[in-house]
Every structure is written in C-alpha cells, then in structure tokens.
C-alpha cells in the first residue's frame, strides 16, 4: 500500500480495488465535484454533518471520496456524499478522492464488498465501508451481508456505530474501545452523554458489561423526590411530648413520627447490647409491678374477709 493510501486512513482506501496508472488517490478541488445523480439518499442529518465538519477541520478527511472524471476537467461523485457535504461546510478547498474510470465505477460495489471480506479492518472502518455500500451505492443490508458473509443484523449493528460522536468513533478506531463498547454507549440518546461515557470507559478501563450498566443508569430518569408531608400542629405537639416523656423515662434519645394514623417511635442505642439490657430492665420492672399488684390484691382480700367476720359477730 502506498504512503498516500496509508495517510488517508485505511477504511475506504484499504478496501477499494487497486487503481491502474490512470486512476489513483489524489486531492481534488471541492468546487470541481458535481453531485451523484444516482445518490439514493435525499436528506442528511444536519447535526451530524456539523459534527463531521468540525472533525474535518481538526483531523482532515480521513476517508477519501470516490469520483469519476467528466468532460471539461470536472468530476462526478460516486461515493462519499456525506463527507463531501461536510467538507464544504468546513470550507476546505481540496478533498482526497479515489479516481475511477467511467467503465469501472459500476463494478465498485462488488469489489468493495469482496475486499472488505478479505481485509483486517477495525469496526469503524467496516462500518464506514458498509455505510458507503448501502447509502452511497444503493445496496441493501441483506445484499451487503451476503457478499461479506454476515447477517443483515450484523451489518445493521455495524452501520449503527456511525451514530456515535466522532470522539467515540476515534476511540474505537485506535483500539481504546471495542465494537461492544460502542453498541453499549448507543443505549444513550444524548450525544453529550455518549461522549462522556466513551471517555469514562477508556479512562476507567470498563468492560462492555460495565459500560452497558452505566449507559442504562444514565438513561434512567431521576427518581422524583418525595413531597414533604404536612403534619397538623396538634399532632406535631403530641409527638414532641411523646418524645420528651419517653426520653425521660428510658434515659435514651427518642424520635417519634407519624405513619398514617399511627405513631412510630425510634430509640437510639450505641450498641445492640444496650437494647437487650433495656428490654430486660423493662421486663423486670413489669414483673415487680405484677407482684406488687398481686400483693395489694391479696391484702385487700384478707381485709375484706376480716371485715365480713366482724359483721357476722
């Protein structure tokens, strides 16, 4: 592979058929390129175009477009409509392009698919190649899948990676993240959240499963805060009195709160053993009270019997 082809990025250049002497990779003035009348796409996402344009300003056009020569020194676009539009937004004068002869470009789709199946591409390079076959050359995902030996779902998942922001795609291209990370990040709908997750996944060396978990958490709406309950002044006064009385009787800090029509009392302990000791003290106090009550009842019973005897005399 020539230095030019390496410098433009391997994705499209790696899978394009090697040109002859009359063809090749070169830089062409953007103003000399006419649109492709066979372009199957009629609309492009303006936000994504703007993002790609910003990436082009910083990094240049990494994926060359494909053109064929016309009379008068002009060119017709064969593939790469999105990149060409973004380049115009970025206001660059020259764009890297693969020049194909008129009798050759109609066979480009088959050659792209065949070479893609043979080359060792990363996930983003494969995604861009598949997107070009589908969006620029008009193949269906089923046709692409048959030609490269993959299912339609696999091709769809690859192309969907291109919905990621450019920063995330670059992390996949450079090997910091995998295709699985990319699919996990796509769970989030917001581009800003996707960028943050991609950076965090790289910095934290997250697994794909961890990235999926974080993405789901990011998509979950925050739980609504419970509305504070308004307590009637009389009830609040009664709860405060209960806290003071119980605290004085038990020698512990006590909290009383309303729960529906009932009252919940909480007693604070530094250690579970203190709670056990308090319970034993309360049980002992209860036993002593019962004993006193029984003795008092017995005394009353004896007095009643004596009084009855006196009356009989």
Protein backbone atom coordinates (compact mmCIF):
# COMPACT_ATOMS: atom_id res chain seq x y z
CA UNK A 1 0.00 0.00 0.00
CA UNK A 2 1.37 3.43 -0.92
CA UNK A 3 2.14 6.16 1.58
CA UNK A 4 -0.80 8.20 0.25
CA UNK A 5 -3.23 5.42 0.93
CA UNK A 6 -1.94 4.95 4.46
CA UNK A 7 -2.07 8.69 5.16
CA UNK A 8 -5.73 8.91 4.20
CA UNK A 9 -6.83 6.21 6.61
CA UNK A 10 -7.25 2.55 5.85
CA UNK A 11 -11.04 2.33 5.95
CA UNK A 12 -12.05 3.11 2.39
CA UNK A 13 -8.58 3.11 0.86
CA UNK A 14 -7.90 -0.38 2.20
CA UNK A 15 -10.95 -1.95 0.59
CA UNK A 16 -11.01 -0.09 -2.73
CA UNK A 17 -9.64 -2.04 -5.70
CA UNK A 18 -6.11 -1.05 -6.52
CA UNK A 19 -6.25 1.53 -9.31
CA UNK A 20 -4.31 1.38 -12.55
CA UNK A 21 -1.92 4.02 -13.76
CA UNK A 22 -4.74 6.24 -14.98
CA UNK A 23 -6.61 6.06 -11.68
CA UNK A 24 -5.49 6.67 -8.13
CA UNK A 25 -5.77 8.61 -4.91
CA UNK A 26 -5.38 12.36 -5.28
CA UNK A 27 -6.62 15.66 -3.87
CA UNK A 28 -9.29 17.36 -5.94
CA UNK A 29 -10.76 20.87 -5.58
CA UNK A 30 -14.15 20.62 -3.90
CA UNK A 31 -15.65 23.13 -6.35
CA UNK A 32 -14.93 20.80 -9.30
CA UNK A 33 -17.05 17.91 -7.94
CA UNK A 34 -20.64 17.54 -9.12
CA UNK A 35 -23.24 15.60 -7.11
CA UNK A 36 -24.09 12.00 -7.91
CA UNK A 37 -27.49 11.80 -9.66
CA UNK A 38 -27.74 8.16 -8.50
CA UNK A 39 -27.38 9.10 -4.83
CA UNK A 40 -30.09 7.06 -3.04
CA UNK A 41 -30.16 9.38 -0.01
CA UNK A 42 -32.10 12.63 -0.30
CA UNK A 43 -31.58 14.03 3.21
CA UNK A 44 -28.77 14.14 5.76
CA UNK A 45 -28.79 14.87 9.49
CA UNK A 46 -27.61 18.48 9.84
CA UNK A 47 -26.29 17.97 13.38
CA UNK A 48 -24.16 15.01 12.36
CA UNK A 49 -22.93 16.89 9.28
CA UNK A 50 -21.84 19.78 11.51
CA UNK A 51 -20.03 17.40 13.84
CA UNK A 52 -18.25 15.72 10.93
CA UNK A 53 -17.31 19.14 9.54
CA UNK A 54 -15.70 20.06 12.85
CA UNK A 55 -13.79 16.78 12.84
CA UNK A 56 -12.59 17.53 9.30
CA UNK A 57 -11.34 20.96 10.39
CA UNK A 58 -9.28 19.31 13.12
CA UNK A 59 -8.19 15.99 11.58
CA UNK A 60 -8.84 16.39 7.87
CA UNK A 61 -10.85 14.00 5.68
CA UNK A 62 -9.80 10.53 6.83
CA UNK A 63 -11.98 8.64 4.36
CA UNK A 64 -11.43 9.60 0.70
CA UNK A 65 -14.44 10.02 -1.54
CA UNK A 66 -14.79 8.25 -4.91
CA UNK A 67 -15.24 10.24 -8.14
CA UNK A 68 -15.21 9.62 -11.89
CA UNK A 69 -13.89 12.10 -14.45
CA UNK A 70 -16.20 14.24 -16.60
CA UNK A 71 -15.54 16.34 -19.65
CA UNK A 72 -14.08 19.77 -19.07
CA UNK A 73 -11.93 18.80 -16.12
CA UNK A 74 -14.82 18.26 -13.69
CA UNK A 75 -15.70 15.15 -11.65
CA UNK A 76 -18.88 13.33 -10.67
CA UNK A 77 -19.21 11.99 -7.16
CA UNK A 78 -19.59 8.20 -6.97
CA UNK A 79 -19.44 7.68 -3.21
CA UNK A 80 -18.94 9.91 -0.19
CA UNK A 81 -21.79 12.43 -0.35
CA UNK A 82 -21.81 12.98 3.42
CA UNK A 83 -18.05 13.61 3.56
CA UNK A 84 -18.24 15.99 0.60
CA UNK A 85 -21.05 18.00 2.18
CA UNK A 86 -19.18 18.18 5.49
CA UNK A 87 -16.01 19.28 3.68
CA UNK A 88 -17.93 22.14 2.09
CA UNK A 89 -19.30 23.15 5.50
CA UNK A 90 -15.75 23.06 6.85
CA UNK A 91 -14.75 25.34 3.92
CA UNK A 92 -11.75 23.27 2.82
CA UNK A 93 -10.52 23.69 -0.73
CA UNK A 94 -9.17 20.20 -1.51
CA UNK A 95 -10.54 16.77 -0.64
CA UNK A 96 -8.83 13.36 -1.02
CA UNK A 97 -10.56 11.29 -3.69
CA UNK A 98 -10.16 7.94 -5.41
CA UNK A 99 -10.48 8.48 -9.16
CA UNK A 100 -12.29 5.70 -11.05
CA UNK A 101 -12.84 5.49 -14.80
CA UNK A 102 -16.36 5.65 -16.21
CA UNK A 103 -16.44 1.98 -17.18
CA UNK A 104 -15.15 0.89 -13.77
CA UNK A 105 -17.29 2.58 -11.10
CA UNK A 106 -20.40 0.48 -11.71
CA UNK A 107 -18.43 -2.57 -10.56
CA UNK A 108 -17.15 -0.78 -7.46
CA UNK A 109 -19.86 -2.13 -5.14
CA UNK A 110 -18.90 -5.75 -5.79
CA UNK A 111 -15.17 -5.02 -5.46
CA UNK A 112 -15.71 -3.11 -2.20
CA UNK A 113 -17.68 -5.97 -0.68
CA UNK A 114 -15.16 -8.60 -1.78
CA UNK A 115 -12.15 -6.67 -0.50
CA UNK A 116 -13.91 -5.81 2.76
CA UNK A 117 -14.32 -9.50 3.46
CA UNK A 118 -10.58 -10.05 2.97
CA UNK A 119 -9.07 -7.05 4.77
CA UNK A 120 -8.33 -6.86 8.51
CA UNK A 121 -10.36 -3.74 9.29
CA UNK A 122 -11.45 -2.36 12.64
CA UNK A 123 -15.13 -1.97 13.45
CA UNK A 124 -15.35 1.69 12.41
CA UNK A 125 -13.63 1.04 9.08
CA UNK A 126 -16.03 -1.82 8.42
CA UNK A 127 -18.98 0.37 9.44
CA UNK A 128 -17.96 3.12 7.03
CA UNK A 129 -17.45 0.65 4.22
CA UNK A 130 -20.89 -0.91 4.82
CA UNK A 131 -22.50 2.54 5.05
CA UNK A 132 -20.94 3.50 1.73
CA UNK A 133 -22.24 0.32 0.11
CA UNK A 134 -25.74 0.96 1.48
CA UNK A 135 -26.06 4.75 1.45
CA UNK A 136 -23.85 5.75 -1.46
CA UNK A 137 -24.07 2.78 -3.82
CA UNK A 138 -27.64 1.73 -3.05
CA UNK A 139 -27.11 -1.88 -1.91
CA UNK A 140 -29.47 -3.30 0.68
CA UNK A 141 -28.13 -4.54 4.00
CA UNK A 142 -29.12 -8.07 3.01
CA UNK A 143 -27.04 -7.78 -0.18
CA UNK A 144 -24.04 -6.46 1.74
CA UNK A 145 -24.42 -9.24 4.28
CA UNK A 146 -24.47 -11.93 1.61
CA UNK A 147 -21.37 -10.51 -0.08
CA UNK A 148 -19.27 -10.29 3.09
CA UNK A 149 -20.67 -13.39 4.80
CA UNK A 150 -22.60 -11.70 7.60
CA UNK A 151 -26.21 -11.41 8.66
CA UNK A 152 -28.37 -8.38 7.98
CA UNK A 153 -28.49 -7.72 11.74
CA UNK A 154 -24.69 -7.72 11.95
CA UNK A 155 -24.48 -5.21 9.08
CA UNK A 156 -27.15 -3.03 10.74
CA UNK A 157 -25.26 -3.08 14.03
CA UNK A 158 -22.05 -2.09 12.26
CA UNK A 159 -23.62 0.84 10.43
CA UNK A 160 -25.37 1.97 13.62
CA UNK A 161 -21.93 2.54 15.17
CA UNK A 162 -21.66 5.61 12.95
CA UNK A 163 -24.39 7.24 15.08
CA UNK A 164 -21.70 7.64 17.77
CA UNK A 165 -19.97 11.02 18.10
CA UNK A 166 -16.65 11.35 16.31
CA UNK A 167 -14.72 11.27 19.59
CA UNK A 168 -16.16 7.85 20.46
CA UNK A 169 -15.51 6.54 16.94
CA UNK A 170 -11.89 7.63 17.20
CA UNK A 171 -11.51 5.68 20.48
CA UNK A 172 -12.79 2.55 18.72
CA UNK A 173 -10.52 3.13 15.71
CA UNK A 174 -7.47 3.46 17.94
CA UNK A 175 -8.33 0.33 19.94
CA UNK A 176 -9.12 2.05 23.23
CA UNK A 177 -12.72 0.79 22.98
CA UNK A 178 -14.31 -2.16 21.20
CA UNK A 179 -17.35 -2.50 18.97
CA UNK A 180 -19.19 -3.89 22.01
CA UNK A 181 -18.40 -0.71 23.95
CA UNK A 182 -19.77 1.31 21.06
CA UNK A 183 -23.06 -0.59 20.97
CA UNK A 184 -23.39 -0.21 24.75
CA UNK A 185 -22.85 3.56 24.56
CA UNK A 186 -25.56 3.80 21.89
CA UNK A 187 -28.10 2.95 24.61
CA UNK A 188 -27.87 6.65 25.48
CA UNK A 189 -29.69 9.02 23.16
CA UNK A 190 -27.80 12.21 24.01
CA UNK A 191 -24.51 12.84 22.17
CA UNK A 192 -23.00 14.63 25.15
CA UNK A 193 -23.72 11.66 27.40
CA UNK A 194 -22.25 9.33 24.76
CA UNK A 195 -19.02 11.34 24.69
CA UNK A 196 -18.75 11.32 28.49
CA UNK A 197 -19.36 7.59 28.66
CA UNK A 198 -16.77 6.89 25.95
CA UNK A 199 -14.13 8.90 27.81
CA UNK A 200 -15.01 7.30 31.14
CA UNK A 201 -14.96 3.79 29.63
CA UNK A 202 -11.49 4.46 28.25
CA UNK A 203 -10.12 6.10 31.41
CA UNK A 204 -11.66 3.50 33.73
CA UNK A 205 -10.88 0.51 31.51
CA UNK A 206 -14.53 -0.55 31.79
CA UNK A 207 -15.69 -3.89 30.46
CA UNK A 208 -18.52 -3.96 27.94
CA UNK A 209 -20.91 -5.15 30.65
CA UNK A 210 -19.90 -2.29 32.94
CA UNK A 211 -20.35 0.17 30.09
CA UNK A 212 -23.84 -1.24 29.41
CA UNK A 213 -24.74 -0.85 33.09
CA UNK A 214 -23.51 2.74 33.20
CA UNK A 215 -25.36 3.57 29.97
CA UNK A 216 -28.64 2.19 31.33
CA UNK A 217 -28.18 4.17 34.53
CA UNK A 218 -27.54 7.33 32.53
CA UNK A 219 -30.77 6.80 30.57
CA UNK A 220 -32.94 6.24 33.64
CA UNK A 221 -34.86 9.36 34.69
CA UNK A 222 -34.02 10.60 38.21
CA UNK A 223 -36.38 9.38 40.89
CA UNK A 224 -38.81 12.10 41.91
CA UNK A 225 -38.17 13.48 45.36
CA UNK A 226 -40.99 12.64 47.80
CA UNK A 227 -43.10 15.60 48.75
CA UNK A 228 -42.69 16.57 52.41
CA UNK A 229 -45.71 15.59 54.47
CA UNK A 230 -47.55 18.37 56.22
CA UNK A 231 -48.28 17.41 59.86
CA UNK A 232 -51.11 19.02 61.78
CA UNK A 233 -49.83 21.27 64.60
CA UNK A 234 -51.73 19.29 67.23
CA UNK A 235 -50.18 16.02 66.05
CA UNK A 236 -46.70 17.57 65.95
CA UNK A 237 -47.16 18.79 69.53
CA UNK A 238 -48.30 15.33 70.65
CA UNK A 239 -45.29 13.66 69.02
CA UNK A 240 -42.91 16.10 70.70
CA UNK A 241 -44.49 15.43 74.07
CA UNK A 242 -44.19 11.66 73.50
CA UNK A 243 -40.50 12.04 72.63
CA UNK A 244 -39.79 14.07 75.79
CA UNK A 245 -41.72 11.74 78.10
CA UNK A 246 -40.21 8.54 76.72
CA UNK A 247 -36.70 10.01 76.71
CA UNK A 248 -37.05 10.97 80.37
CA UNK A 249 -38.40 7.53 81.32
CA UNK A 250 -35.85 5.49 79.33
CA UNK A 251 -32.82 7.71 79.57
CA UNK A 252 -32.35 7.47 75.80
CA UNK A 253 -32.81 9.71 72.80
CA UNK A 254 -36.20 9.01 71.30
CA UNK A 255 -37.73 10.01 67.95
CA UNK A 256 -41.46 9.84 67.32
CA UNK A 257 -43.01 10.29 63.88
CA UNK A 258 -46.40 9.86 62.32
CA UNK A 259 -47.18 7.00 59.94
CA UNK A 260 -50.70 7.31 58.69
CA UNK A 261 -52.95 7.28 61.74
CA UNK A 262 -50.30 5.58 63.87
CA UNK A 263 -47.13 6.66 65.61
CA UNK A 264 -43.67 5.14 65.13
CA UNK A 265 -41.12 5.51 67.93
CA UNK A 266 -37.38 5.05 67.40
CA UNK A 267 -34.90 4.67 70.27
CA UNK A 268 -31.20 5.19 69.63
CA UNK A 269 -28.56 2.84 71.09
CA UNK A 270 -24.79 2.86 70.73
CA UNK A 271 -24.67 -0.95 70.81
CA UNK A 272 -27.23 -3.77 70.47
CA UNK A 273 -26.37 -4.95 74.00
CA UNK A 274 -27.82 -1.72 75.35
CA UNK A 275 -31.16 -2.52 73.75
CA UNK A 276 -31.11 -6.00 75.30
CA UNK A 277 -30.32 -4.52 78.71
CA UNK A 278 -33.15 -2.03 78.42
CA UNK A 279 -35.57 -4.79 77.46
CA UNK A 280 -34.50 -6.87 80.48
CA UNK A 281 -34.92 -3.89 82.77
CA UNK A 282 -38.40 -3.26 81.40
CA UNK A 283 -39.32 -6.92 81.84
CA UNK A 284 -38.02 -6.92 85.41
CA UNK A 285 -39.91 -3.73 86.14
CA UNK A 286 -43.05 -5.33 84.73
CA UNK A 287 -42.62 -8.42 86.92
CA UNK A 288 -42.15 -6.28 90.03
CA UNK A 289 -45.28 -4.31 89.17
CA UNK A 290 -47.30 -7.52 88.79
CA UNK A 291 -46.01 -8.83 92.11
CA UNK A 292 -46.94 -5.58 93.84
CA UNK A 293 -50.40 -5.63 92.29
CA UNK A 294 -50.97 -9.23 93.39
CA UNK A 295 -49.79 -8.50 96.93
CA UNK A 296 -52.06 -5.49 97.06
CA UNK A 297 -54.97 -7.57 95.82
CA UNK A 298 -54.23 -10.28 98.38
CA UNK A 299 -54.11 -7.72 101.20
CA UNK A 300 -57.44 -6.28 100.12
CA UNK A 301 -58.91 -9.78 100.03
CA UNK A 302 -57.78 -10.54 103.61
CA UNK A 303 -59.16 -7.26 104.86
CA UNK A 304 -62.48 -7.91 103.16
CA UNK A 305 -62.74 -11.34 104.80
CA UNK A 306 -61.93 -9.93 108.27
CA UNK A 307 -64.48 -7.20 107.86
CA UNK A 308 -67.10 -9.77 106.89
CA UNK A 309 -66.31 -11.79 110.03
CA UNK A 310 -66.66 -8.73 112.22
CA UNK A 311 -70.05 -8.03 110.74
CA UNK A 312 -71.11 -11.58 111.45
CA UNK A 313 -70.23 -11.27 115.13
